[in-house]
JSON list of C-alpha atoms in Angstrom, two decimals:
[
{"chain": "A", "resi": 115, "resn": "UNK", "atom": "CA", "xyz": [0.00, 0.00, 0.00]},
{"chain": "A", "resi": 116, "resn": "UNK", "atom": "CA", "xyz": [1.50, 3.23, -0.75]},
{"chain": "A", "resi": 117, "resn": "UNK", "atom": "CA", "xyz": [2.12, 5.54, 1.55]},
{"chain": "A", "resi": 118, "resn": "UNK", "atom": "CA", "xyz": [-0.63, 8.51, 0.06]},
{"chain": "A", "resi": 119, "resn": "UNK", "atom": "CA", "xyz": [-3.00, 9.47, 2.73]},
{"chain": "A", "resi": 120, "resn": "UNK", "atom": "CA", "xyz": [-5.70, 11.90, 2.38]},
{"chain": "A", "resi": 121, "resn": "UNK", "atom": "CA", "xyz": [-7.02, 14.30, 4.81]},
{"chain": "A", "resi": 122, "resn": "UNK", "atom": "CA", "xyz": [-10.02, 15.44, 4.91]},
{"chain": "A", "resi": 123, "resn": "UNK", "atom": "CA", "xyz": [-11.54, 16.51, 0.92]},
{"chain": "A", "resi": 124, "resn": "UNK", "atom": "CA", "xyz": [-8.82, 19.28, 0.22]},
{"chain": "A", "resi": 125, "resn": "UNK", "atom": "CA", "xyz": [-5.37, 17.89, 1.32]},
{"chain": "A", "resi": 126, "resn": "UNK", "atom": "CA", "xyz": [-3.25, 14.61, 0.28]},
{"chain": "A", "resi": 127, "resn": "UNK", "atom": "CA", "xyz": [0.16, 13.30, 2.08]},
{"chain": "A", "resi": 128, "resn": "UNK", "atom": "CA", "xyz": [2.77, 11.68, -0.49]},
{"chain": "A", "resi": 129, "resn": "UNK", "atom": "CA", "xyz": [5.71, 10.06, 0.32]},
{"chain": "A", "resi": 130, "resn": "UNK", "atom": "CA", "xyz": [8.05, 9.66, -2.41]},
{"chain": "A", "resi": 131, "resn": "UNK", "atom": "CA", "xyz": [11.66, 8.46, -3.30]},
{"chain": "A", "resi": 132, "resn": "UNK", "atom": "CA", "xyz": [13.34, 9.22, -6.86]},
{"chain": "A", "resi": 133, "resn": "UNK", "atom": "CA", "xyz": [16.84, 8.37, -8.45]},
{"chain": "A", "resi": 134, "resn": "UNK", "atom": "CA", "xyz": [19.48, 10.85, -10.12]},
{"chain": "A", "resi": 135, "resn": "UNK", "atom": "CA", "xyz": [21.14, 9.08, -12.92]},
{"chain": "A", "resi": 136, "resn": "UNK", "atom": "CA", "xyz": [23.77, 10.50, -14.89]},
{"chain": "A", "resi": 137, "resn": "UNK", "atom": "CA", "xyz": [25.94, 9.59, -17.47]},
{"chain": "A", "resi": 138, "resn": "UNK", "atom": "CA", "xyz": [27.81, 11.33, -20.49]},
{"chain": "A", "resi": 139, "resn": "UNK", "atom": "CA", "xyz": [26.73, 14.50, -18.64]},
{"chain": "A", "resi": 140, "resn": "UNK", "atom": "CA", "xyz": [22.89, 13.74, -19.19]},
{"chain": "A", "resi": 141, "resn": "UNK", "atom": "CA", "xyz": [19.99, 12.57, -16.36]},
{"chain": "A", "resi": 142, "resn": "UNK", "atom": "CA", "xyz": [17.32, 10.46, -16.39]},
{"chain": "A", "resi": 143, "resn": "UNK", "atom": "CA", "xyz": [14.22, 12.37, -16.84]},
{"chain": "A", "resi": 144, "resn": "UNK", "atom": "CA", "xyz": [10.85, 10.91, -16.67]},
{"chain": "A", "resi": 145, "resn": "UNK", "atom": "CA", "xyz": [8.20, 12.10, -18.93]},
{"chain": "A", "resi": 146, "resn": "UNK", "atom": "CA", "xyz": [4.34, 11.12, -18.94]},
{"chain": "A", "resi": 147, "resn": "UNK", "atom": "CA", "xyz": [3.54, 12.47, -22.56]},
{"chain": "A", "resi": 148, "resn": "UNK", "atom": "CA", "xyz": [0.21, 13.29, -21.41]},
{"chain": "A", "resi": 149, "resn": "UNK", "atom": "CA", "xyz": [2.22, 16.38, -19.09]},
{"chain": "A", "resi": 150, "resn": "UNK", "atom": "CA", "xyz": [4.20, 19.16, -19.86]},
{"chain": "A", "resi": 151, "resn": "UNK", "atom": "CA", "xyz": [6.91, 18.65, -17.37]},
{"chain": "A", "resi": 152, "resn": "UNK", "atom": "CA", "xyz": [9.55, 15.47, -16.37]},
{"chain": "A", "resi": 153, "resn": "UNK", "atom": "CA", "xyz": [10.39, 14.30, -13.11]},
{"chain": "A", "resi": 154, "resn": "UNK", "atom": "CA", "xyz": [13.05, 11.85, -11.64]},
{"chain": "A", "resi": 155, "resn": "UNK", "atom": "CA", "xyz": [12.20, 8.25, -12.41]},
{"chain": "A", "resi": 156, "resn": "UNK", "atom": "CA", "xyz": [11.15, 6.64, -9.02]},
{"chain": "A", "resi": 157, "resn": "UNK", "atom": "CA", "xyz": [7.25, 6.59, -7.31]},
{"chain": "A", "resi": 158, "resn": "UNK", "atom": "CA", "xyz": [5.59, 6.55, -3.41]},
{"chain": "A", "resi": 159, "resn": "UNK", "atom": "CA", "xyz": [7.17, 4.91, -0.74]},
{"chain": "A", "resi": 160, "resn": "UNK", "atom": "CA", "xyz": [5.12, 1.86, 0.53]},
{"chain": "A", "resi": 161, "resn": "UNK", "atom": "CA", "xyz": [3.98, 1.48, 3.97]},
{"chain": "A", "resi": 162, "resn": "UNK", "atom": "CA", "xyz": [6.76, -0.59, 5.62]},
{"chain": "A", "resi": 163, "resn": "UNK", "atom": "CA", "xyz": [9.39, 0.13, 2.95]},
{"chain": "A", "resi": 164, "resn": "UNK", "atom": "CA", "xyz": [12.19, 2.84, 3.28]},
{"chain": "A", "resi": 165, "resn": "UNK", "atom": "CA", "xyz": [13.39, 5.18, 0.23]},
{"chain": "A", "resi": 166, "resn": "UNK", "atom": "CA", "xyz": [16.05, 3.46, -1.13]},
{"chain": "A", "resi": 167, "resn": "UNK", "atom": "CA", "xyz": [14.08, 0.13, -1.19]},
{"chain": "A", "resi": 168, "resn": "UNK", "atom": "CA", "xyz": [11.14, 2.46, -2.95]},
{"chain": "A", "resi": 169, "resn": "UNK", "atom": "CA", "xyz": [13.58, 3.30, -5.87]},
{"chain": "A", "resi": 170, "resn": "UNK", "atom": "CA", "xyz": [14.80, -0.13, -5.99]},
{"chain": "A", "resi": 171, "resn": "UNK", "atom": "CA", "xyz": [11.78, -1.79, -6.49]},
{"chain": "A", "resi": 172, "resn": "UNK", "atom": "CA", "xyz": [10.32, 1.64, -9.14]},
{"chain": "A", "resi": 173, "resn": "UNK", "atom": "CA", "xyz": [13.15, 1.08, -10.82]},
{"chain": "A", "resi": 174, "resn": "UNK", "atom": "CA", "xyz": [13.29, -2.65, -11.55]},
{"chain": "A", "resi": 175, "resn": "UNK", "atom": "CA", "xyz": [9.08, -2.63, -12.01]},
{"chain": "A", "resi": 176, "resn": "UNK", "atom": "CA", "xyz": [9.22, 0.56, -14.85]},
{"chain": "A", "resi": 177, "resn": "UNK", "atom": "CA", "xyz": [11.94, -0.02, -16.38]},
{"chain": "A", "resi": 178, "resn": "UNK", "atom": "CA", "xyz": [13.22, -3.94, -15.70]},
{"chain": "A", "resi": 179, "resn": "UNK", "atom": "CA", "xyz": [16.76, -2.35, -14.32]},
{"chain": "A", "resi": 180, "resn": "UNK", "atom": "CA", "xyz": [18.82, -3.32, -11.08]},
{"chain": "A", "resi": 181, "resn": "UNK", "atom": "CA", "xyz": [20.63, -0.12, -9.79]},
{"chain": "A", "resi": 182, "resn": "UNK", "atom": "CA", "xyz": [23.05, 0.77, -6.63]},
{"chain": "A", "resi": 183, "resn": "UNK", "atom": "CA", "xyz": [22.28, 3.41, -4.24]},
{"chain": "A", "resi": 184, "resn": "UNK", "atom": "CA", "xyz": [25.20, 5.35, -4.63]},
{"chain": "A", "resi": 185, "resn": "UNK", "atom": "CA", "xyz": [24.39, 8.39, -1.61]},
{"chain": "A", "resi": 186, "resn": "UNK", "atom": "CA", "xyz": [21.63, 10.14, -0.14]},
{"chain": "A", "resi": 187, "resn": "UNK", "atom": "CA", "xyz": [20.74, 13.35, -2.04]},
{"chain": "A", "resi": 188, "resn": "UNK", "atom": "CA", "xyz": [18.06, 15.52, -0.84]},
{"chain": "A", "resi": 189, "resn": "UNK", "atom": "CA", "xyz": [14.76, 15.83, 0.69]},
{"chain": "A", "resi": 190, "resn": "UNK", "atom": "CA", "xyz": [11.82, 17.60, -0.64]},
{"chain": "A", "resi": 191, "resn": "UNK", "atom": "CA", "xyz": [9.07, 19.07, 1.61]},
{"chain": "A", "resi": 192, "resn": "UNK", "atom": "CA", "xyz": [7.21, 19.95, -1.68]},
{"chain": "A", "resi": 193, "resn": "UNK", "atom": "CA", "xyz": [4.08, 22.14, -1.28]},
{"chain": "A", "resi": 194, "resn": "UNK", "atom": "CA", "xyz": [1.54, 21.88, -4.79]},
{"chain": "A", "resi": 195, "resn": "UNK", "atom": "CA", "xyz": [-2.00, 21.73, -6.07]},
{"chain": "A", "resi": 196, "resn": "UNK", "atom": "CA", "xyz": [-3.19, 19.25, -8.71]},
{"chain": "A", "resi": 197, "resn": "UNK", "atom": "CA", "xyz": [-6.80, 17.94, -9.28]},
{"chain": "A", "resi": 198, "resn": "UNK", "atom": "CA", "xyz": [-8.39, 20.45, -6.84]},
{"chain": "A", "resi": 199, "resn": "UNK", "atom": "CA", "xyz": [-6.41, 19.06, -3.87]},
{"chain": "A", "resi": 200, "resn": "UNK", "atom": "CA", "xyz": [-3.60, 20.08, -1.97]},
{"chain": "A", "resi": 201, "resn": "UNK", "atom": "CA", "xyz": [-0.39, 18.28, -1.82]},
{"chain": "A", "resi": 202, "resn": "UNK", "atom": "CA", "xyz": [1.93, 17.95, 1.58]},
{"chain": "A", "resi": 203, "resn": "UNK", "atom": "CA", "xyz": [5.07, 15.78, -0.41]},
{"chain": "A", "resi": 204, "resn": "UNK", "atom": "CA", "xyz": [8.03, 14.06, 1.42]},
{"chain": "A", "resi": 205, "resn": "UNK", "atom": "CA", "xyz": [10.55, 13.76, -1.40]},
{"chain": "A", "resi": 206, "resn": "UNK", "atom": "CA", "xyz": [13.71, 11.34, -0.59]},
{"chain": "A", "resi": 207, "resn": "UNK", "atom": "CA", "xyz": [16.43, 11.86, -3.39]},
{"chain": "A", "resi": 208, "resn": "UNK", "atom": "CA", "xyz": [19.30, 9.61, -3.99]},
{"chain": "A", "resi": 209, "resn": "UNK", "atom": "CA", "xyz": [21.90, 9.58, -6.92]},
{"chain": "A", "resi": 210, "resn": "UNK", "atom": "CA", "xyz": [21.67, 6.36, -8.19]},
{"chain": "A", "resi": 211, "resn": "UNK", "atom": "CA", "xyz": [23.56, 4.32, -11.02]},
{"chain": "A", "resi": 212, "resn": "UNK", "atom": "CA", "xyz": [23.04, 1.26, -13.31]},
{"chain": "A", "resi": 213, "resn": "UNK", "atom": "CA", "xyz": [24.57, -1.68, -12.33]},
{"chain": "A", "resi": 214, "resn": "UNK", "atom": "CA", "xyz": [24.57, -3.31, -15.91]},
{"chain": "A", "resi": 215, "resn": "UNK", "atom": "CA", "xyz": [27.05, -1.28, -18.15]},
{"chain": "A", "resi": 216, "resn": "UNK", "atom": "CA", "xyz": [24.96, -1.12, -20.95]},
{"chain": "A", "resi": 217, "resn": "UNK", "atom": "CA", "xyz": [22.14, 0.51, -19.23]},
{"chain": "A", "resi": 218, "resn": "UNK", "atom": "CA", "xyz": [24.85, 3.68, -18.96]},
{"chain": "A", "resi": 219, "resn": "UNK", "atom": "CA", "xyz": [24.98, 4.51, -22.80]},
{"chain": "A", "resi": 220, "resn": "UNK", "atom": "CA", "xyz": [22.85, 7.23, -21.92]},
{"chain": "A", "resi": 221, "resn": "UNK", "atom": "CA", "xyz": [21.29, 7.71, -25.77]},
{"chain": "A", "resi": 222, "resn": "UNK", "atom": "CA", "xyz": [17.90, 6.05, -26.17]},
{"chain": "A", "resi": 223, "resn": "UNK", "atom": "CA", "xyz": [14.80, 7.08, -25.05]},
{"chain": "A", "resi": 224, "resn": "UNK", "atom": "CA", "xyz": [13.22, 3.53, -22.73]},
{"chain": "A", "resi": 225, "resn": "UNK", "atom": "CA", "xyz": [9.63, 2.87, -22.01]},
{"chain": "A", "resi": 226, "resn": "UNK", "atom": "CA", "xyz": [7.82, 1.94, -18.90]},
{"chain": "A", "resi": 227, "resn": "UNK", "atom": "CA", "xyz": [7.66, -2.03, -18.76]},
{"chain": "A", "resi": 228, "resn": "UNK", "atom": "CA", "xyz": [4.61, -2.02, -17.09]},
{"chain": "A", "resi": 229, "resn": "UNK", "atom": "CA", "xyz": [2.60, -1.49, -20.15]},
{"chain": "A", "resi": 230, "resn": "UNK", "atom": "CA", "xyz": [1.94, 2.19, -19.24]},
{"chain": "A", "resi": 231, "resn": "UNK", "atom": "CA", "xyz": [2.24, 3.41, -22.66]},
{"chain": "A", "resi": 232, "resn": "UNK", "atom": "CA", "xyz": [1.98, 7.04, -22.18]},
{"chain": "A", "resi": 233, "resn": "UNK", "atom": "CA", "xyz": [5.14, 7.25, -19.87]},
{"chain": "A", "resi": 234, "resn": "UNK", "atom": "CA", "xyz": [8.95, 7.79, -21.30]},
{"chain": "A", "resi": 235, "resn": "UNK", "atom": "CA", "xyz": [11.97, 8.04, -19.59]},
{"chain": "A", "resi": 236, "resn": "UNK", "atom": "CA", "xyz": [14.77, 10.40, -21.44]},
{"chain": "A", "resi": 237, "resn": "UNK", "atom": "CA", "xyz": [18.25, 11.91, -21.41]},
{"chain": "A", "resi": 238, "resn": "UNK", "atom": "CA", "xyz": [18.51, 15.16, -21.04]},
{"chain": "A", "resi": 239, "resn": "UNK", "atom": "CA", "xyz": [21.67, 17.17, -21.02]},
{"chain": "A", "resi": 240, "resn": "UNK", "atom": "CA", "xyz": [22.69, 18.74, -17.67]},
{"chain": "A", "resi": 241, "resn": "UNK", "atom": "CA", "xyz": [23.55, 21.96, -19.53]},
{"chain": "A", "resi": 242, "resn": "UNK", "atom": "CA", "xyz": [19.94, 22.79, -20.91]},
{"chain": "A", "resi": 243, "resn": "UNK", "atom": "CA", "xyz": [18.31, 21.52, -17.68]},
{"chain": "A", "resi": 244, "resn": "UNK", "atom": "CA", "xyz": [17.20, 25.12, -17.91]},
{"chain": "A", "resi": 245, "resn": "UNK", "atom": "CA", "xyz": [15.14, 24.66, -21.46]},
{"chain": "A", "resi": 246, "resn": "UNK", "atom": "CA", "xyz": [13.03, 21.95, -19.41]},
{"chain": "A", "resi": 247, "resn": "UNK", "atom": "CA", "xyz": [10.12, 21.99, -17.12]},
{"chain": "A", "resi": 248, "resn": "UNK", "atom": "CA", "xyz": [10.74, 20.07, -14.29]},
{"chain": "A", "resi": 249, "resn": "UNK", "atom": "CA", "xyz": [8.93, 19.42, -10.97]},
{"chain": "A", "resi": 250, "resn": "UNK", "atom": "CA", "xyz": [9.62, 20.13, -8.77]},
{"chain": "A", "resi": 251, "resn": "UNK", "atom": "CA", "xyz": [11.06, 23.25, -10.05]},
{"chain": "A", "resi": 252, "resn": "UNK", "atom": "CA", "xyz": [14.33, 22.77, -7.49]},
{"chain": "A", "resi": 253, "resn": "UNK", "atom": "CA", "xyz": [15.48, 19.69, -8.32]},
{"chain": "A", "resi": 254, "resn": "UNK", "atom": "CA", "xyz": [17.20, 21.39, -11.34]},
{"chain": "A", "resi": 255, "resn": "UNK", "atom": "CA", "xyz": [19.48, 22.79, -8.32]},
{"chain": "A", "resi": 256, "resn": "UNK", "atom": "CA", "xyz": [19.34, 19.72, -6.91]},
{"chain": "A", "resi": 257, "resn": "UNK", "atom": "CA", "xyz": [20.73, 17.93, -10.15]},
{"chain": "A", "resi": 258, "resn": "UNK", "atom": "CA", "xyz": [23.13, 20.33, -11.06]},
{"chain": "A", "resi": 259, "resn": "UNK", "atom": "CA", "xyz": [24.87, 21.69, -7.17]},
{"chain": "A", "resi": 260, "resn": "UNK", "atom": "CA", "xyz": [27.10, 18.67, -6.12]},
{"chain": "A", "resi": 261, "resn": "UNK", "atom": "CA", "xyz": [26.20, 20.23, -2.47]},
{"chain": "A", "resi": 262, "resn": "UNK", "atom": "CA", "xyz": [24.93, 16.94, -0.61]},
{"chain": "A", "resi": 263, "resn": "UNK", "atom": "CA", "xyz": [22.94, 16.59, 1.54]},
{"chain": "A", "resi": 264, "resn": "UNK", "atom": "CA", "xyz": [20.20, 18.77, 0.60]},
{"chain": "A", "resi": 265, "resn": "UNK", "atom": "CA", "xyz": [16.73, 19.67, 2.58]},
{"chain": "A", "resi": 266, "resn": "UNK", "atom": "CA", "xyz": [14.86, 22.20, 0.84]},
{"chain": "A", "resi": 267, "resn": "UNK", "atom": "CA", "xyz": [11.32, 23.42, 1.10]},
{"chain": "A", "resi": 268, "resn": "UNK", "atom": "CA", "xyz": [9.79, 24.29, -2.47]},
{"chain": "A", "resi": 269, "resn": "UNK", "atom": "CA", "xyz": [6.05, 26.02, -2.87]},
{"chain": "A", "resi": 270, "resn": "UNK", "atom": "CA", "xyz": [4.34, 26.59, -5.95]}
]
């Protein structure tokens, strides 16, 4: 059960972990075509399962790839609306990497394995991080600082 808790009708609790992947200078983004933004690849932290077992498990289940935790990143007390309700988030970050070195050519776009068709994960140069919406709106600084660990509180 994921850890996503509403209370009362106007707010919702998230709990989330996501992964940092670079290689040849270009992250991981992921991309639901149906948006106009990307995100880090990862998902919710289930009840009885800490943040680096949560991006594990996203990981392997969307995209079929075993990955190291490499460090603890950042957290994320992220503050949004979407759908007429208010999100409280708790965002765990870690940099990640592939453990198979073919999974670090960094060059084609892969698909969600889960037979979510509308979802894409891409590389996108570090440099034009800036050309690209991406929520939430710090992790760009998050990506790009090398200045670990990070706790920052973002509002829309």
């Amino acid at each position: 059960m994921d850890l996503t808790l509403d209370v009362g009708e106007e707010y919702r609790l998230n709990i989330r972990a996501g992964g940092i992947v670079i290689h040849n200078n270009k992250v991981l983004l992921h991309k639901n075509l149906n948006k106009d933004h990307y995100c880090l690849p990862g998902g919710r932290v289930e009840i009885g399962e800490n943040s680096e077992s949560t991006i594990k498990r996203e990981i392997k289940e969307e995209l079929g790839k075993e990955i190291d935790i490499l460090e603890y990143v950042a957290t994320i007390e992220n503050f949004f609306e979407m759908r007429n309700k208010k999100y409280h988030e708790i965002y765990f970050i870690h940099k990640i990497e592939f453990k198979n070195e073919e999974d670090k050519k960094a060059n084609n776009v892969m698909y969600n394995m889960e037979g979510k068709d509308y979802l894409q994960y891409v590389w996108v140069d570090v440099d034009k991080l800036n050309e690209c919406k991406i929520v939430p709106r710090c992790l760009k600084e998050i990506i790009t600082s090398n200045k670990f660990p990070m706790h920052v509180i973002h509002a829309n």
